[in-house]
Coordinates of C-alpha atoms and ligand atoms in Angstrom, one line a residue:
M1 CA 122.4 -96.7 119.1
M2 CA 120.3 -99.2 121.0
E3 CA 122.6 -101.9 119.6
S4 CA 125.8 -100.3 121.0
I5 CA 124.2 -99.8 124.4
W6 CA 123.2 -103.5 124.4
I7 CA 126.8 -104.6 123.4
L8 CA 128.2 -102.3 126.2
F9 CA 125.8 -103.8 128.7
V10 CA 126.6 -107.4 127.8
T11 CA 130.4 -106.7 127.8
A12 CA 130.2 -105.0 131.2
F13 CA 128.2 -107.9 132.6
F14 CA 130.6 -110.4 131.2
F15 CA 133.7 -108.7 132.7
S16 CA 132.1 -108.1 136.1
A17 CA 131.0 -111.8 136.2
L18 CA 134.6 -112.7 135.3
L19 CA 136.0 -110.5 138.1
L20 CA 133.5 -111.9 140.6
Y21 CA 134.6 -115.4 139.6
R22 CA 138.3 -114.6 139.8
N23 CA 137.9 -113.0 143.2
R24 CA 135.9 -115.9 144.5
F25 CA 138.3 -118.6 143.4
R26 CA 141.5 -116.7 143.0
I27 CA 144.2 -118.9 144.3
K28 CA 145.8 -117.2 147.2
S29 CA 149.5 -116.5 146.6
K30 CA 150.5 -118.5 149.6
Y31 CA 148.9 -121.6 148.0
R32 CA 150.2 -121.2 144.5
N33 CA 153.3 -123.3 145.0
Q34 CA 151.8 -126.0 147.2
L35 CA 148.7 -126.8 145.2
P36 CA 148.8 -129.9 143.0
L37 CA 149.4 -129.3 139.3
G38 CA 146.4 -129.0 137.0
T39 CA 144.0 -126.4 135.6
L40 CA 140.8 -124.8 136.8
G41 CA 139.5 -124.6 133.2
W42 CA 136.9 -122.1 132.1
P43 CA 135.3 -119.4 134.3
F44 CA 132.2 -120.8 136.2
I45 CA 132.1 -124.2 134.4
G46 CA 135.7 -125.1 135.0
E47 CA 136.3 -128.6 133.5
T48 CA 132.8 -129.9 134.1
I49 CA 131.8 -130.3 130.5
E50 CA 134.8 -132.5 129.7
F51 CA 134.3 -134.4 132.9
V52 CA 130.7 -135.1 132.1
S53 CA 131.3 -136.0 128.5
C54 CA 133.9 -138.5 129.6
A55 CA 131.6 -139.8 132.3
Y56 CA 129.0 -140.7 129.6
T57 CA 131.4 -143.0 127.8
D58 CA 132.4 -146.5 128.7
R59 CA 135.7 -145.2 130.0
P60 CA 134.8 -142.3 132.4
E61 CA 138.3 -142.6 133.9
I62 CA 139.8 -141.1 130.7
F63 CA 139.3 -137.6 132.2
M64 CA 141.5 -138.7 135.1
D65 CA 144.0 -140.7 133.0
K66 CA 144.7 -137.7 130.7
R67 CA 145.4 -135.4 133.7
R68 CA 147.3 -138.1 135.6
G69 CA 149.6 -138.4 132.7
M70 CA 150.3 -134.7 132.7
Y71 CA 150.1 -133.8 136.4
G72 CA 150.4 -136.9 138.5
K73 CA 148.0 -139.0 140.5
V74 CA 146.7 -136.0 142.4
F75 CA 145.7 -132.8 140.5
K76 CA 143.6 -129.8 140.7
S77 CA 140.5 -129.1 138.6
H78 CA 137.2 -127.3 138.8
I79 CA 134.1 -129.5 138.5
F80 CA 130.4 -129.0 139.4
G81 CA 130.9 -125.4 140.5
S82 CA 133.8 -125.9 142.9
P83 CA 137.6 -125.9 142.7
T84 CA 138.5 -129.5 143.4
I85 CA 141.5 -131.6 144.2
V86 CA 141.0 -134.9 142.4
S87 CA 142.8 -137.9 143.9
T88 CA 143.5 -141.2 142.0
D89 CA 146.0 -142.2 144.6
A90 CA 145.0 -145.0 147.0
E91 CA 146.8 -143.6 150.0
V92 CA 145.4 -140.1 149.6
N93 CA 141.9 -141.5 149.2
K94 CA 142.4 -143.5 152.3
F95 CA 143.4 -140.3 154.2
I96 CA 140.3 -138.5 152.9
L97 CA 138.0 -141.4 153.9
Q98 CA 139.5 -141.7 157.3
S99 CA 139.4 -138.0 158.2
D100 CA 136.7 -136.8 160.5
A101 CA 134.3 -133.8 160.1
K102 CA 136.9 -131.3 161.5
V103 CA 138.8 -132.0 158.3
F104 CA 136.3 -133.0 155.6
V105 CA 132.5 -133.1 155.3
P106 CA 130.5 -134.8 152.6
S107 CA 129.7 -132.6 149.6
Y108 CA 126.7 -133.3 147.4
P109 CA 124.9 -131.3 144.6
K110 CA 122.4 -128.7 145.9
S111 CA 119.3 -130.6 144.7
L112 CA 120.4 -133.7 146.6
T113 CA 121.0 -131.8 149.9
E114 CA 117.6 -130.1 149.5
L115 CA 115.9 -133.5 149.1
M116 CA 117.7 -135.2 151.9
G117 CA 117.2 -132.6 154.6
E118 CA 119.6 -131.5 157.3
S119 CA 119.3 -134.6 159.5
S120 CA 120.1 -137.1 156.8
I121 CA 122.8 -139.6 157.8
L122 CA 124.4 -138.9 154.4
L123 CA 124.9 -135.2 155.4
I124 CA 125.2 -135.0 159.2
N125 CA 128.6 -135.1 160.9
G126 CA 130.2 -135.7 164.3
S127 CA 128.7 -137.7 167.2
L128 CA 125.2 -138.0 165.8
Q129 CA 126.4 -139.4 162.5
R130 CA 128.7 -141.9 164.4
R131 CA 125.8 -142.9 166.6
I132 CA 123.3 -143.6 163.8
H133 CA 126.0 -145.2 161.7
G134 CA 127.0 -147.5 164.6
L135 CA 123.5 -148.5 165.3
I136 CA 122.6 -149.3 161.7
G137 CA 126.0 -151.0 161.1
A138 CA 125.6 -153.3 164.1
F139 CA 122.0 -154.2 163.1
F140 CA 123.0 -154.9 159.5
K141 CA 125.8 -157.2 160.7
S142 CA 123.6 -159.1 163.1
Q143 CA 123.0 -162.8 162.5
Q144 CA 119.3 -162.3 163.1
L145 CA 119.0 -159.7 160.3
K146 CA 121.1 -161.8 157.9
A147 CA 118.8 -164.7 158.6
Q148 CA 115.7 -162.6 157.9
I149 CA 117.2 -161.1 154.7
T150 CA 118.0 -164.6 153.5
R151 CA 114.5 -165.8 154.1
D152 CA 113.0 -162.7 152.4
M153 CA 115.4 -162.7 149.5
Q154 CA 114.9 -166.4 148.8
K155 CA 111.1 -165.9 148.9
Y156 CA 111.1 -162.8 146.6
V157 CA 113.6 -164.4 144.2
Q158 CA 111.6 -167.6 143.9
E159 CA 108.4 -165.7 143.4
S160 CA 110.0 -163.6 140.7
M161 CA 111.7 -166.5 138.9
A162 CA 108.5 -168.6 139.0
N163 CA 107.1 -166.0 136.6
W164 CA 109.9 -166.2 134.1
R165 CA 108.9 -167.5 130.7
E166 CA 111.2 -169.0 128.1
E167 CA 109.4 -167.2 125.3
H168 CA 110.0 -163.6 126.6
P169 CA 113.1 -161.8 127.5
I170 CA 113.8 -161.2 131.2
Y171 CA 115.0 -157.8 132.0
I172 CA 117.5 -158.5 134.8
Q173 CA 117.8 -154.8 135.8
D174 CA 114.0 -154.5 136.4
Q175 CA 113.7 -157.9 138.2
T176 CA 116.6 -157.2 140.6
K177 CA 115.4 -153.7 141.3
N178 CA 112.0 -155.0 142.3
I179 CA 113.4 -157.8 144.5
A180 CA 116.0 -155.6 146.2
F181 CA 113.5 -152.8 146.9
Q182 CA 111.2 -155.3 148.7
V183 CA 114.2 -156.6 150.8
L184 CA 115.4 -153.2 151.7
V185 CA 112.0 -151.8 152.7
K186 CA 111.4 -154.9 154.8
A187 CA 114.7 -154.4 156.6
L188 CA 114.1 -150.7 157.1
I189 CA 110.4 -150.5 158.1
S190 CA 109.1 -154.1 158.0
L191 CA 106.7 -153.4 155.2
D192 CA 105.6 -156.5 153.2
P193 CA 104.9 -156.5 149.5
G194 CA 101.4 -155.3 148.8
E195 CA 99.5 -152.1 148.0
E196 CA 101.4 -149.9 150.4
M197 CA 104.7 -151.2 149.1
E198 CA 103.6 -150.4 145.5
L199 CA 102.6 -146.9 146.5
L200 CA 105.9 -146.4 148.3
K201 CA 107.7 -147.6 145.2
K202 CA 105.8 -145.1 143.1
H203 CA 106.6 -142.2 145.4
F204 CA 110.2 -143.3 145.7
Q205 CA 110.6 -143.2 141.9
E206 CA 109.2 -139.7 141.9
F207 CA 111.5 -138.8 144.8
I208 CA 114.8 -140.0 143.2
S209 CA 113.9 -138.5 139.8
G210 CA 114.6 -135.1 141.5
L211 CA 118.0 -136.1 142.8
V212 CA 119.8 -134.8 139.8
S213 CA 117.7 -131.7 138.9
L214 CA 117.9 -127.9 139.0
P215 CA 117.8 -126.7 142.6
I216 CA 114.6 -124.7 142.1
N217 CA 111.8 -125.6 144.5
L218 CA 108.7 -124.1 142.9
P219 CA 105.4 -125.8 142.0
G220 CA 105.8 -127.7 138.8
T221 CA 109.6 -128.2 139.1
K222 CA 111.1 -131.6 139.4
L223 CA 112.6 -130.8 142.8
Y224 CA 109.2 -129.7 144.1
R225 CA 107.5 -132.9 142.9
S226 CA 110.3 -134.9 144.5
L227 CA 109.9 -133.2 147.8
Q228 CA 106.1 -133.8 147.7
A229 CA 106.8 -137.5 147.1
K230 CA 109.2 -137.6 150.0
K231 CA 106.5 -136.0 152.3
K232 CA 104.1 -138.8 151.4
M233 CA 106.7 -141.4 152.2
V234 CA 107.7 -139.8 155.4
K235 CA 104.0 -139.8 156.4
L236 CA 103.8 -143.5 155.8
V237 CA 106.9 -144.1 158.0
H238 CA 105.4 -141.9 160.7
K239 CA 102.3 -144.1 160.6
I240 CA 104.5 -147.2 161.1
I241 CA 106.4 -145.5 164.0
Q242 CA 103.1 -144.6 165.6
A243 CA 101.8 -148.1 165.3
K244 CA 105.0 -149.5 166.8
T245 CA 104.9 -147.0 169.7
N246 CA 101.3 -147.8 170.5
R247 CA 102.0 -151.5 170.5
N248 CA 105.2 -150.8 172.4
I249 CA 107.0 -153.3 170.3
S250 CA 109.9 -150.9 169.7
N251 CA 111.1 -151.7 173.2
S252 CA 111.4 -155.4 172.5
K253 CA 114.9 -156.8 173.0
V254 CA 115.2 -158.0 169.4
P255 CA 114.7 -155.2 166.9
E256 CA 112.8 -156.3 163.8
D257 CA 113.9 -153.5 161.5
V258 CA 116.0 -150.3 161.4
V259 CA 113.1 -148.2 162.8
D260 CA 113.1 -150.4 165.9
V261 CA 116.9 -150.0 166.3
L262 CA 116.6 -146.2 166.2
L263 CA 113.5 -146.1 168.4
N264 CA 115.3 -148.2 171.0
D265 CA 118.2 -145.8 171.2
A266 CA 118.3 -144.3 174.7
S267 CA 120.3 -141.2 173.9
G268 CA 117.2 -139.1 173.3
Q269 CA 118.8 -137.5 170.2
L270 CA 116.8 -139.4 167.7
T271 CA 113.4 -137.8 167.2
D272 CA 110.6 -139.4 165.3
N273 CA 111.0 -136.9 162.5
L274 CA 114.7 -137.7 162.2
I275 CA 114.0 -141.4 162.1
A276 CA 111.2 -141.1 159.5
D277 CA 113.4 -138.8 157.3
N278 CA 116.3 -141.1 157.5
M279 CA 114.4 -144.2 156.5
I280 CA 113.7 -142.6 153.2
D281 CA 117.2 -141.2 152.8
M282 CA 118.7 -144.6 153.5
M283 CA 116.8 -145.9 150.5
I284 CA 118.9 -143.7 148.3
P285 CA 122.2 -145.6 148.7
G286 CA 120.5 -148.9 149.2
E287 CA 117.9 -148.9 146.4
D288 CA 119.9 -148.7 143.2
S289 CA 123.3 -150.1 144.1
V290 CA 122.4 -153.7 145.0
P291 CA 120.3 -154.4 141.8
I292 CA 123.1 -152.9 139.7
L293 CA 125.6 -155.1 141.4
M294 CA 123.5 -158.2 140.5
T295 CA 122.8 -156.9 137.0
L296 CA 126.5 -156.3 136.3
T297 CA 127.5 -159.7 137.6
I298 CA 125.1 -161.3 135.1
K299 CA 126.6 -159.1 132.3
Y300 CA 130.2 -160.1 133.1
L301 CA 129.4 -163.7 133.6
S302 CA 127.5 -163.8 130.3
E303 CA 130.8 -162.7 128.7
C304 CA 133.0 -165.1 130.6
P305 CA 131.8 -168.7 130.2
A306 CA 134.7 -170.2 132.2
A307 CA 133.7 -168.1 135.3
L308 CA 130.0 -168.9 134.8
Q309 CA 130.8 -172.6 134.6
Q310 CA 132.9 -172.6 137.8
L311 CA 130.2 -170.5 139.6
R312 CA 127.5 -172.9 138.5
E313 CA 129.5 -176.0 139.6
E314 CA 130.2 -174.4 143.1
N315 CA 126.5 -173.5 143.6
M316 CA 125.2 -176.8 142.2
K317 CA 127.4 -178.7 144.7
L318 CA 126.0 -176.7 147.6
K319 CA 122.5 -177.2 146.4
K320 CA 123.0 -181.0 146.1
L321 CA 124.5 -181.2 149.6
K322 CA 121.6 -179.2 151.1
D323 CA 118.9 -181.1 149.2
Q324 CA 120.4 -184.5 150.3
A325 CA 120.5 -183.3 153.9
G326 CA 117.0 -181.9 153.6
E327 CA 118.1 -178.6 155.0
P328 CA 117.4 -175.0 153.8
L329 CA 120.2 -172.8 152.8
R330 CA 121.4 -170.4 155.5
W331 CA 123.0 -167.0 155.1
S332 CA 126.4 -168.5 156.2
D333 CA 126.1 -171.2 153.4
Y334 CA 126.0 -168.5 150.7
L335 CA 129.0 -166.7 152.1
T336 CA 131.1 -169.9 152.2
L337 CA 131.0 -170.1 148.4
S338 CA 134.4 -168.7 147.8
F339 CA 134.3 -168.5 144.0
T340 CA 130.9 -166.8 144.1
Q341 CA 132.4 -164.2 146.5
S342 CA 135.3 -163.7 144.1
V343 CA 132.8 -163.0 141.2
I344 CA 131.0 -160.4 143.3
M345 CA 134.3 -158.7 144.3
E346 CA 135.5 -158.6 140.8
T347 CA 132.2 -157.1 139.7
L348 CA 132.5 -154.4 142.4
R349 CA 136.1 -153.7 141.2
I350 CA 135.5 -153.5 137.5
G351 CA 131.9 -152.1 137.7
N352 CA 132.6 -149.2 140.1
I353 CA 129.0 -148.7 141.1
I354 CA 130.1 -145.7 143.2
S355 CA 133.0 -144.3 141.3
G356 CA 134.2 -142.1 144.2
V357 CA 133.2 -139.7 147.0
M358 CA 133.3 -135.9 147.2
R359 CA 134.2 -134.1 150.4
K360 CA 134.6 -130.4 151.3
A361 CA 137.7 -129.3 153.2
M362 CA 136.9 -127.6 156.5
K363 CA 140.5 -126.3 156.8
D364 CA 143.7 -126.3 154.8
V365 CA 144.8 -129.9 154.6
E366 CA 148.1 -131.4 153.5
I367 CA 148.3 -135.0 152.4
K368 CA 151.5 -136.6 151.1
G369 CA 152.7 -133.1 150.3
Y370 CA 149.6 -132.1 148.4
L371 CA 147.6 -129.1 149.6
I372 CA 143.8 -129.1 149.7
P373 CA 142.8 -125.5 150.6
K374 CA 139.9 -124.8 153.0
G375 CA 136.6 -124.6 151.1
W376 CA 137.8 -126.7 148.1
C377 CA 136.4 -130.1 147.3
A378 CA 138.4 -133.3 147.4
F379 CA 137.2 -136.0 145.0
A380 CA 138.5 -139.4 146.1
Y381 CA 138.2 -141.3 142.8
F382 CA 138.1 -145.1 143.5
R383 CA 137.5 -146.0 139.8
S384 CA 141.1 -145.1 138.8
V385 CA 142.6 -147.0 141.7
H386 CA 140.4 -150.1 140.8
L387 CA 141.5 -149.9 137.2
D388 CA 145.2 -149.1 137.8
E389 CA 147.5 -151.7 136.2
S390 CA 150.0 -151.3 139.0
N391 CA 147.3 -152.6 141.4
Y392 CA 145.6 -155.2 139.1
D393 CA 147.1 -157.0 136.1
W394 CA 145.0 -156.5 133.0
P395 CA 142.7 -154.3 135.0
H396 CA 139.9 -154.1 132.3
Q397 CA 139.6 -157.8 132.2
F398 CA 136.9 -159.5 134.3
N399 CA 139.0 -162.0 136.2
P400 CA 137.4 -163.4 139.4
W401 CA 140.3 -165.8 139.9
R402 CA 142.5 -162.8 140.8
W403 CA 140.7 -162.6 144.2
Q404 CA 141.4 -166.2 145.2
D405 CA 144.5 -165.3 147.2
K406 CA 144.4 -161.6 147.3
D407 CA 144.2 -159.3 150.4
I408 CA 140.7 -157.8 150.3
S409 CA 141.3 -155.3 153.1
S410 CA 143.8 -153.4 150.9
C411 CA 143.3 -149.6 150.3
N412 CA 143.4 -150.4 146.6
F413 CA 139.9 -151.8 146.9
T414 CA 137.2 -149.5 148.3
P415 CA 133.9 -150.1 146.5
F416 CA 132.1 -149.4 149.8
G417 CA 134.2 -146.4 150.8
G418 CA 135.9 -146.5 154.2
G419 CA 136.5 -144.8 157.6
Q420 CA 133.6 -143.4 159.5
R421 CA 131.3 -143.5 156.5
L422 CA 132.1 -147.0 155.4
C423 CA 128.9 -148.4 153.8
P424 CA 126.9 -150.1 156.6
G425 CA 125.0 -152.1 153.9
L426 CA 128.1 -153.9 152.5
D427 CA 127.3 -157.3 154.0
L428 CA 123.7 -157.1 152.9
A429 CA 124.8 -156.2 149.4
R430 CA 127.1 -159.2 149.1
L431 CA 124.5 -161.6 150.7
E432 CA 121.7 -160.5 148.4
A433 CA 123.9 -160.8 145.3
S434 CA 125.0 -164.3 146.4
I435 CA 121.4 -165.5 146.9
F436 CA 120.3 -164.1 143.6
L437 CA 123.2 -165.7 141.8
H438 CA 122.7 -169.1 143.5
H439 CA 119.0 -169.3 142.4
L440 CA 119.7 -168.1 138.9
V441 CA 122.6 -170.4 138.1
T442 CA 121.1 -173.5 139.7
Q443 CA 117.7 -173.1 137.9
F444 CA 118.5 -171.5 134.6
R445 CA 120.8 -171.3 131.6
W446 CA 120.6 -168.1 129.7
F447 CA 121.6 -166.2 126.6
A448 CA 122.2 -162.4 127.1
E449 CA 121.2 -159.9 124.5
E450 CA 123.8 -157.2 123.5
D451 CA 123.8 -154.4 126.0
T452 CA 126.2 -151.7 127.2
I453 CA 126.9 -150.0 130.6
V454 CA 126.0 -146.4 131.1
N455 CA 128.2 -144.8 133.8
F456 CA 126.6 -141.4 134.4
P457 CA 124.9 -140.1 136.4
T458 CA 124.5 -143.5 137.9
V459 CA 125.7 -146.9 136.6
R460 CA 123.0 -148.8 134.7
M461 CA 122.5 -150.9 131.6
K462 CA 121.4 -149.1 128.5
R463 CA 118.8 -151.8 127.5
R464 CA 118.0 -153.1 131.0
M465 CA 120.1 -156.3 130.5
A466 CA 117.7 -158.6 128.7
I467 CA 118.3 -162.4 128.9
W468 CA 116.5 -165.4 127.4
V469 CA 116.3 -168.3 129.8
R470 CA 115.8 -172.0 129.8
R471 CA 115.1 -174.0 133.0
V472 CA 118.0 -176.3 133.7
D473 CA 115.9 -179.4 134.0
S474 CA 114.1 -178.8 130.7
S475 CA 117.3 -178.6 128.7
A476 CA 121.0 -178.5 129.5
A477 CA 121.8 -177.1 126.1
M478 CA 122.4 -173.5 125.2
V479 CA 119.3 -171.5 124.3
K480 CA 117.7 -169.9 121.4
K481 CA 119.4 -167.2 119.6
V482 CA 117.7 -163.8 119.7
Ligands
LIG1 C1 126.7 -152.7 146.0 C2 126.0 -152.0 146.9 C3 126.5 -150.8 147.6 C4 127.6 -150.0 147.3 C5 128.6 -150.2 146.2 C6 127.6 -149.0 148.3 C7 128.6 -148.0 148.4 C8 128.7 -147.0 149.4 C9 129.7 -146.1 149.5 C10 131.0 -146.0 148.6 C11 129.5 -145.3 150.6 C12 130.3 -144.2 151.2 C13 129.8 -142.9 150.9 C14 130.7 -141.8 151.5 O1 131.8 -142.1 152.0 O2 130.3 -140.6 151.4 C15 128.2 -145.8 151.2 C16 127.6 -145.3 152.3 C17 126.3 -145.7 152.7 N1 125.6 -146.8 152.3 FE1 126.1 -148.0 150.8 N2 126.6 -149.1 149.1 C18 125.9 -150.2 148.8 C19 124.8 -150.8 149.4 C20 124.1 -150.2 150.4 C21 122.9 -150.8 151.1 C22 122.2 -152.1 150.7 C23 122.5 -150.0 152.1 C24 121.4 -150.2 153.0 C25 120.6 -149.3 153.4 C26 123.5 -148.9 152.1 C27 123.5 -147.8 152.9 C28 124.5 -146.8 153.0 C29 124.4 -145.7 154.0 C30 123.3 -145.4 155.0 C31 125.6 -145.0 153.8 C32 126.0 -143.7 154.5 C33 126.8 -144.0 155.7 C34 127.3 -142.8 156.4 O3 127.5 -141.7 155.8 O4 127.4 -142.9 157.7 N3 124.4 -149.1 151.1 N4 127.7 -146.9 150.4

């Protein structure tokens, strides 16, 4: 008896849940004919499981390729709890990126929005987003910041490389993470390496570990611990803001860091709380991406001796010139290294550090005849565009030479996004990678251990990219086999 009541209860629950789901996402009849082809998959989970299982492989774009073959470059699906129009079409992606907040707003998992807070630059829209974005973008482009980044980066890279030993493997992923974090924190809040920096790093690791977690904020949960870590970091930034305000240095003509830039803003919209929160939120896109760019570059170069040789020759030539003239390298010197820049671009194309961006439609939108209904997500998937053979010959081959006379501004290449949310850190990322590469190839030869790229939830190396190094002056020959 008990058993049949139980079965009845479970069946009733299942059907009401199904009904609820159908009502929520039932495609209105007016949309049915205009929606792109595709399937919404299973109730609740949609196609998320297949998407995630592909994302974990070395070819995450397989999920897209399969559907592209059946439905075309733009198709409908249901991933991460939302009906979604997936675009692997460069022009549709461009439209999505260029649209303002009346049409699309950013869409992130719930745990991420909880951690970032309402005033985070990654979430806000309209005039406030444009204001903060403009201020940061202009500062990151300034010659003065580039000069400072160059000095800091050179110092941190040299300090780090001075400790490299030939008898131990060097984990490039860890080394670059450490260096890039120091550079980023210096640019944001002028904090120098030391005890406070170490504490900040520790809290930041705790903070980001909750970015992909269950959205449950109760003592003991990952999200709770993350939020606590963020509070401690925000407190530190408040202390820095207070010290700047007391010394009145924030009103100096030349801002030293991003905090100064935002404190100097005369609009009155940027409160101390907003500034402090945003300093931490800005570490999210900045902290991981640059080290991964450097790490992937080393991976691809290790597998392509001809490219490594040309890169080394280019950098050696510059070093010799500068040494002879007795001049230090400036930021502009690094950016004149055309083959080095091609190597970085090719790494961005093939590595796809950010595979795409998610937006939510604020109204029904029609792009190139495809409908994106209000409330649905649009997933502009850059990875498929970057690996499309109609855009790039032999797209899976690392070939930096392809960039030597190619138009970079094309909408087929969007590693830093585009439109109003174009990454403000793009120049910094390229500069930091150039400096790291220069010092590595002019001082060392290396042998890379076998490693593979993991693509989900973020891009990283499975075994932290271990290399065995030899200082160039001690031996020009290739190094010991592991
Ligand atoms: C290789 C390195 C990097 C890559 C591939 C990258 C990629 C991206 C992409 C694709 C976006 C657009 C997101 C969207 O449209 O929703 C973005 C936004 C952003 N990036 Fe980067 N990024 C990198 C480095 C950095 C660095 C070093 C910083 C420095 C703090 C930074 C700060 C930001 C910020 C603040 C935004 C949000 C802009 C806004 O919404 O107004 N990024 N990044």
